[in-house]
Coordinates of C-alpha atoms in Angstrom, one line a residue:
M1 CA -78.0 -92.2 -31.8
S2 CA -77.6 -89.6 -29.9
G3 CA -78.0 -91.4 -26.7
V4 CA -74.7 -93.8 -28.5
V5 CA -71.1 -92.5 -26.5
P6 CA -67.9 -92.9 -29.4
T7 CA -65.9 -95.6 -28.0
A8 CA -61.7 -96.1 -29.2
P9 CA -61.5 -99.0 -31.8
E10 CA -60.5 -102.2 -30.2
Q11 CA -56.8 -102.8 -30.1
P12 CA -55.2 -106.5 -30.1
T13 CA -53.4 -107.3 -27.2
D14 CA -50.2 -106.5 -28.0
E15 CA -50.1 -103.5 -29.1
V16 CA -51.0 -102.8 -25.7
E17 CA -48.8 -104.1 -23.6
N18 CA -46.0 -101.8 -25.9
Q19 CA -48.0 -99.2 -25.3
V20 CA -47.5 -100.0 -21.2
K21 CA -43.4 -100.7 -22.0
S22 CA -42.6 -97.8 -23.7
P23 CA -39.3 -96.3 -22.8
D24 CA -38.7 -94.0 -19.8
P25 CA -39.2 -90.4 -20.9
R26 CA -36.4 -89.2 -18.5
P27 CA -33.0 -88.0 -20.1
D28 CA -31.1 -90.1 -17.5
A29 CA -32.8 -93.5 -17.8
P30 CA -30.9 -95.7 -20.7
P31 CA -32.8 -97.4 -23.1
D32 CA -34.1 -100.5 -23.5
Y33 CA -32.2 -102.7 -26.0
N34 CA -30.8 -106.5 -26.0
S35 CA -27.1 -107.9 -25.7
H36 CA -25.9 -109.6 -28.1
L37 CA -22.5 -110.6 -25.7
V38 CA -22.2 -114.3 -25.5
P39 CA -20.9 -115.0 -22.2
G40 CA -17.6 -117.3 -22.2
P41 CA -16.3 -119.7 -20.0
P42 CA -15.7 -119.1 -16.3
G43 CA -12.7 -117.5 -15.5
P44 CA -10.2 -118.9 -12.7
A45 CA -10.7 -117.9 -9.7
I46 CA -8.7 -115.1 -7.9
P47 CA -8.2 -115.7 -3.9
P48 CA -8.0 -111.7 -2.0
S49 CA -4.6 -109.6 -2.3
A50 CA -2.7 -110.0 1.3
G51 CA -3.3 -108.2 3.8
H52 CA -7.3 -107.0 3.0
A53 CA -10.1 -108.9 4.3
G54 CA -11.9 -109.3 1.2
S55 CA -11.1 -108.7 -3.0
L56 CA -12.9 -106.4 -5.1
P57 CA -13.6 -107.4 -9.1
M58 CA -10.8 -107.7 -12.2
G59 CA -10.7 -104.0 -13.5
L60 CA -10.6 -102.3 -9.7
Y61 CA -7.4 -101.3 -7.5
S62 CA -8.2 -101.3 -3.6
P63 CA -5.4 -99.1 -2.7
P64 CA -3.5 -100.4 0.4
Q65 CA -5.0 -99.7 3.9
P66 CA -2.9 -98.3 6.0
H67 CA -5.0 -100.2 9.7
N68 CA -3.3 -103.8 7.4
F69 CA -0.1 -103.2 7.6
P70 CA 2.2 -104.2 10.7
L71 CA 4.2 -101.3 11.5
Y72 CA 8.5 -102.1 11.9
Q73 CA 8.0 -105.2 10.3
P74 CA 11.0 -106.4 9.7
A75 CA 12.4 -107.2 6.0
G76 CA 14.9 -109.1 4.5
G77 CA 15.2 -107.4 1.2
T78 CA 16.4 -103.5 -0.1
H79 CA 13.0 -102.5 0.4
P80 CA 12.5 -99.9 3.3
I81 CA 10.8 -100.0 6.0
Q82 CA 8.1 -98.0 6.5
Y83 CA 5.9 -96.8 9.6
Q84 CA 3.3 -95.9 7.1
P85 CA 2.8 -96.8 3.8
G86 CA 2.5 -94.8 1.3
K87 CA 4.7 -91.9 -0.3
Y88 CA 2.6 -89.1 1.1
P89 CA 2.0 -89.0 4.2
M90 CA -1.5 -87.6 5.5
P91 CA -1.2 -84.5 7.7
N92 CA -2.5 -86.1 11.0
Q93 CA 0.0 -89.4 10.2
P94 CA 3.7 -89.8 11.0
V95 CA 6.1 -88.8 8.8
P96 CA 7.4 -92.0 6.8
V97 CA 10.3 -93.4 8.7
T98 CA 13.2 -95.7 6.6
W99 CA 14.5 -98.4 8.9
M100 CA 17.8 -100.3 8.0
P101 CA 16.6 -103.5 7.4
A102 CA 16.7 -106.6 10.2
P103 CA 19.7 -108.8 10.0
G104 CA 19.8 -112.9 11.1
H105 CA 20.4 -113.9 14.2
M106 CA 24.5 -114.0 15.1
P107 CA 26.8 -116.3 17.9
N108 CA 28.3 -115.1 20.1
C109 CA 26.8 -111.6 19.6
P110 CA 24.4 -109.6 22.1
P111 CA 20.5 -109.8 21.0
G112 CA 20.2 -106.5 19.3
L113 CA 23.9 -105.3 18.6
E114 CA 23.7 -107.0 14.9
Y115 CA 23.2 -103.8 13.1
L116 CA 26.8 -103.0 14.4
T117 CA 28.5 -105.6 12.8
Q118 CA 27.3 -104.6 9.3
L119 CA 28.1 -100.8 10.4
D120 CA 31.8 -98.8 9.5
I121 CA 30.1 -95.4 10.2
I122 CA 27.1 -94.6 12.1
H123 CA 25.4 -91.2 13.0
V124 CA 23.7 -88.8 16.5
F125 CA 21.8 -86.7 15.7
Q126 CA 20.1 -85.1 18.6
H127 CA 16.8 -83.6 18.7
F128 CA 16.3 -80.2 18.9
E129 CA 14.0 -79.1 22.0
P130 CA 13.0 -75.2 21.2
L131 CA 11.4 -75.7 24.5
E132 CA 14.0 -75.5 26.6
M133 CA 15.3 -72.3 25.0
M134 CA 11.9 -70.5 25.3
T135 CA 11.4 -71.9 29.2
S136 CA 14.6 -72.9 30.4
F137 CA 13.4 -76.0 31.4
E138 CA 16.0 -78.4 30.6
T139 CA 13.8 -81.7 28.9
N140 CA 15.4 -85.4 28.5
N141 CA 17.2 -85.9 25.4
R142 CA 16.2 -87.7 22.4
Y143 CA 19.0 -89.0 19.4
D144 CA 18.3 -90.2 16.2
I145 CA 21.4 -93.5 15.1
K146 CA 21.2 -94.2 11.5
N147 CA 23.4 -95.2 8.4
N148 CA 25.0 -93.4 5.5
L149 CA 21.3 -94.5 3.8
D150 CA 20.2 -92.1 6.2
Q151 CA 18.1 -95.3 7.7
M152 CA 17.2 -95.4 10.9
V153 CA 18.9 -98.0 13.4
Y154 CA 18.1 -97.2 17.0
V155 CA 16.1 -94.5 19.2
V156 CA 17.9 -93.5 21.9
T157 CA 15.5 -91.7 24.9
E158 CA 16.8 -90.5 28.0
D159 CA 14.7 -91.6 31.3
T160 CA 15.8 -89.0 34.6
D161 CA 13.4 -87.3 36.8
D162 CA 12.7 -83.6 35.8
Y163 CA 14.2 -82.6 39.6
T164 CA 16.9 -84.4 38.3
R165 CA 17.4 -82.6 35.2
N166 CA 17.1 -79.2 36.2
A167 CA 19.0 -78.9 39.8
Y168 CA 21.8 -81.2 38.6
R169 CA 21.7 -80.1 34.6
T170 CA 25.2 -81.3 32.9
L171 CA 26.2 -82.6 35.9
R172 CA 22.9 -85.1 35.9
P173 CA 23.0 -88.6 36.3
F174 CA 21.4 -90.6 33.7
V175 CA 19.8 -93.7 31.9
L176 CA 19.7 -93.7 28.9
R177 CA 17.9 -96.8 26.8
V178 CA 18.3 -97.5 23.3
T179 CA 15.6 -99.7 21.7
D180 CA 15.2 -100.6 17.7
Y181 CA 12.0 -100.6 15.5
M182 CA 10.5 -103.1 17.7
G183 CA 10.5 -100.9 21.0
R184 CA 13.1 -102.9 22.4
E185 CA 15.8 -102.0 24.7
I186 CA 18.7 -103.6 23.4
M187 CA 21.2 -101.1 25.7
T188 CA 21.2 -99.2 28.8
M189 CA 24.2 -97.0 29.6
Q190 CA 24.1 -95.1 32.8
R191 CA 25.6 -92.5 33.9
P192 CA 26.4 -92.4 37.7
F193 CA 26.3 -88.6 40.3
R194 CA 30.1 -87.5 40.6
C195 CA 30.5 -84.6 42.5
S196 CA 32.9 -82.0 40.6
C197 CA 33.5 -79.6 43.0
C198 CA 37.0 -81.4 44.4
C199 CA 40.2 -81.5 43.2
F200 CA 40.6 -82.9 39.4
C201 CA 43.2 -85.9 40.4
C202 CA 40.4 -87.1 42.7
P203 CA 39.7 -90.0 40.9
S204 CA 35.9 -90.2 42.8
T205 CA 35.5 -86.9 40.6
R206 CA 35.7 -88.8 38.3
Q207 CA 33.2 -89.0 35.4
E208 CA 31.8 -93.1 33.9
L209 CA 29.9 -94.8 31.8
E210 CA 28.1 -98.0 32.4
V211 CA 26.9 -100.1 28.9
Q212 CA 24.8 -103.1 29.4
S213 CA 23.9 -105.1 26.0
P214 CA 21.0 -106.8 27.3
P215 CA 19.5 -105.0 30.1
G216 CA 21.3 -106.4 33.5
V217 CA 24.9 -107.3 31.7
T218 CA 28.0 -105.0 31.5
I219 CA 29.8 -105.0 28.6
G220 CA 32.4 -101.8 29.5
F221 CA 32.8 -98.6 31.3
V222 CA 33.9 -95.4 29.6
A223 CA 35.9 -93.5 32.3
E224 CA 37.4 -90.7 32.0
H225 CA 41.0 -89.7 32.9
W226 CA 42.3 -86.6 34.1
N227 CA 44.2 -84.4 32.1
L228 CA 45.3 -81.1 31.9
C229 CA 45.3 -79.9 28.3
R230 CA 42.4 -82.3 26.5
A231 CA 39.9 -85.0 27.2
V232 CA 41.3 -89.1 27.4
Y233 CA 39.1 -92.0 28.6
S234 CA 39.9 -95.2 28.5
I235 CA 37.5 -97.6 27.0
Q236 CA 37.1 -101.1 29.6
N237 CA 35.5 -104.4 29.4
E238 CA 33.5 -105.7 31.7
K239 CA 36.4 -106.2 34.0
K240 CA 37.2 -102.6 33.8
E241 CA 40.9 -103.6 32.3
N242 CA 41.6 -100.9 29.9
V243 CA 41.2 -102.2 26.1
M244 CA 41.2 -99.1 23.7
R245 CA 42.0 -94.8 24.6
V246 CA 40.3 -92.0 23.5
R247 CA 41.6 -88.8 23.0
G248 CA 40.4 -85.5 22.2
P249 CA 41.2 -82.2 20.7
C250 CA 43.2 -79.7 23.2
S251 CA 39.4 -77.2 22.6
T252 CA 36.5 -79.3 23.4
Y253 CA 34.1 -77.0 22.1
G254 CA 35.3 -76.7 17.9
C255 CA 33.5 -73.9 16.5
G256 CA 33.7 -73.7 12.8
S257 CA 34.9 -76.4 13.1
D258 CA 34.7 -80.2 13.6
S259 CA 35.4 -82.0 17.1
V260 CA 36.9 -84.9 16.4
F261 CA 37.8 -87.4 19.3
E262 CA 39.7 -90.7 18.4
V263 CA 39.8 -94.2 19.8
K264 CA 43.1 -95.5 19.7
S265 CA 44.6 -98.2 20.8
L266 CA 46.6 -98.6 24.5
D267 CA 50.0 -97.9 23.1
G268 CA 48.6 -94.8 20.5
T269 CA 49.9 -96.2 17.4
T270 CA 46.8 -98.0 16.4
D271 CA 44.2 -96.0 15.0
T272 CA 40.7 -98.1 16.1
G273 CA 38.3 -95.3 14.9
S274 CA 37.1 -91.4 15.8
I275 CA 34.2 -89.3 17.5
I276 CA 33.5 -86.5 15.0
R277 CA 31.1 -84.2 16.6
K278 CA 30.0 -82.4 13.0
W279 CA 29.5 -78.3 13.4
N280 CA 26.0 -77.6 12.1
G281 CA 26.6 -73.4 11.9
L282 CA 24.3 -71.7 13.9
L283 CA 21.8 -74.8 14.9
S284 CA 25.5 -75.5 16.9
A285 CA 26.2 -72.2 18.2
M286 CA 22.5 -71.8 20.1
S287 CA 21.6 -75.1 20.9
D288 CA 22.4 -78.3 21.7
A289 CA 21.2 -80.6 18.9
D290 CA 24.0 -82.0 18.2
H291 CA 25.2 -84.1 15.4
F292 CA 27.9 -87.2 16.2
E293 CA 30.0 -88.9 13.1
I294 CA 31.2 -92.1 15.1
Q295 CA 33.6 -94.1 12.7
F296 CA 35.4 -97.8 13.5
P297 CA 36.7 -100.5 11.4
L298 CA 33.6 -103.4 10.2
D299 CA 35.4 -105.8 11.4
L300 CA 35.0 -104.9 15.2
D301 CA 34.4 -106.4 17.8
V302 CA 30.9 -106.0 18.2
K303 CA 30.9 -104.9 21.7
M304 CA 34.2 -102.1 21.4
K305 CA 31.7 -100.6 19.0
A306 CA 28.6 -100.6 21.5
M307 CA 31.6 -99.5 23.7
I308 CA 32.4 -96.6 21.2
F309 CA 29.1 -95.7 20.4
G310 CA 28.8 -94.8 24.7
A311 CA 31.2 -93.3 25.0
C312 CA 30.4 -90.1 22.4
F313 CA 27.0 -89.5 24.8
L314 CA 29.4 -89.2 27.7
I315 CA 31.3 -86.7 25.7
D316 CA 28.0 -84.8 24.5
F317 CA 27.2 -84.4 28.2
M318 CA 30.2 -83.5 29.1
Y319 CA 31.4 -80.5 26.4
F320 CA 28.4 -80.2 24.6
E321 CA 24.7 -80.5 26.4
R322 CA 24.8 -76.7 27.0
S323 CA 22.4 -75.8 30.7
P324 CA 19.3 -73.0 29.2
T325 CA 19.5 -70.1 29.9
R326 CA 17.8 -69.8 34.2
R327 CA 15.7 -66.4 33.3
S328 CA 16.4 -64.0 36.5
S329 CA 13.8 -63.2 39.3
R330 CA 13.7 -60.4 39.0

C-alpha cells in the first residue's frame, strides 16, 4: 500500500466551474450580480444640440465650446452680445464686451448708421495710453462708443503714420475710421492739415473735418469759425451749406468741471443738442483719456447725428488732446 498515492475525491463538474468563477479578491472589483431591471420601450431620439459636433447621453451636461459660437453675431432679442461665451473669462481670453443689438435696415439711412436712429445719447471713451506718458511717443488714438446701457456701439481708430503724429502732434492731419461689431468701416472722418502760424482770421488756418458715410460718400463738414472768446463751429451738409452751429464755453479747458459745447440752430434760438466733455478728476488733468457725452433729439436726421458725432472728435483734437511732454536732450 506504500506505493499508492492518495488522491482527492472527485468533484462534480458544476462545482469545479464555480470555483473557477469565484469573485475577484480585489477590493475595487464590483461583485457579480444579475440585474432584475426590465428594459422599457425605447424613447424618442434626441437630436444633437445646435452648435455642437455631437451629442452626449441624457443626463450629461456639455459646456459650451467657444469655437462653436460666432464672434460679434447680432441678435434680434434683448440678450447681450458678447465676444466670448461665459460669464467669467479665462486669463488668456479677452474680457467679454456687450454690443448693442443690431437694428434692421432702414431706408434713406447710410448702412451702419441705423444704430444712431435709436439713440439720443452716446458716450465717447478715449483709451488711456500709458506708453505716451512714459516714452513721450504719440500713438494712434482709440475710442469706444457706447450707449446709456454701457453697450458698445462703434469703435473709432485713428489711422495716421508715426512721423505725422509725432511731428505735428495736436495739429496733425488724421483719418478716423469708425467700425461696427463686425469690423466693417461704416464711417470715415478726415482732417486736412491747416497751418496755424498765420493770422487766426485767415480762412486757410481754420480747422475743418470731413465726414463720409459710407466711406467715400461725403455727408457733411464741420468748419471752425474765428472767434475772439470762444470756440465756434458750423455743421454743414455735403454742399457746404450751414445747417447748425456749435458754440463752446469761454474757457474750453474746464479744470474741475464739465465743458459744454452747445449745438444750436443757425439763428441760435433752438437747442439741438450738446457735446459735453466730462471731468474725470486726476485722469483728465494728467492724460488725454477723455470722456464725451453727446446728446441730440431722437428724431433728428441720422446724417446730422453723424455730423454732431464727428464734431466731437475735432473738438477733442483741438482743445483736449495733450501732446506728451518731450524729454530734454541733456
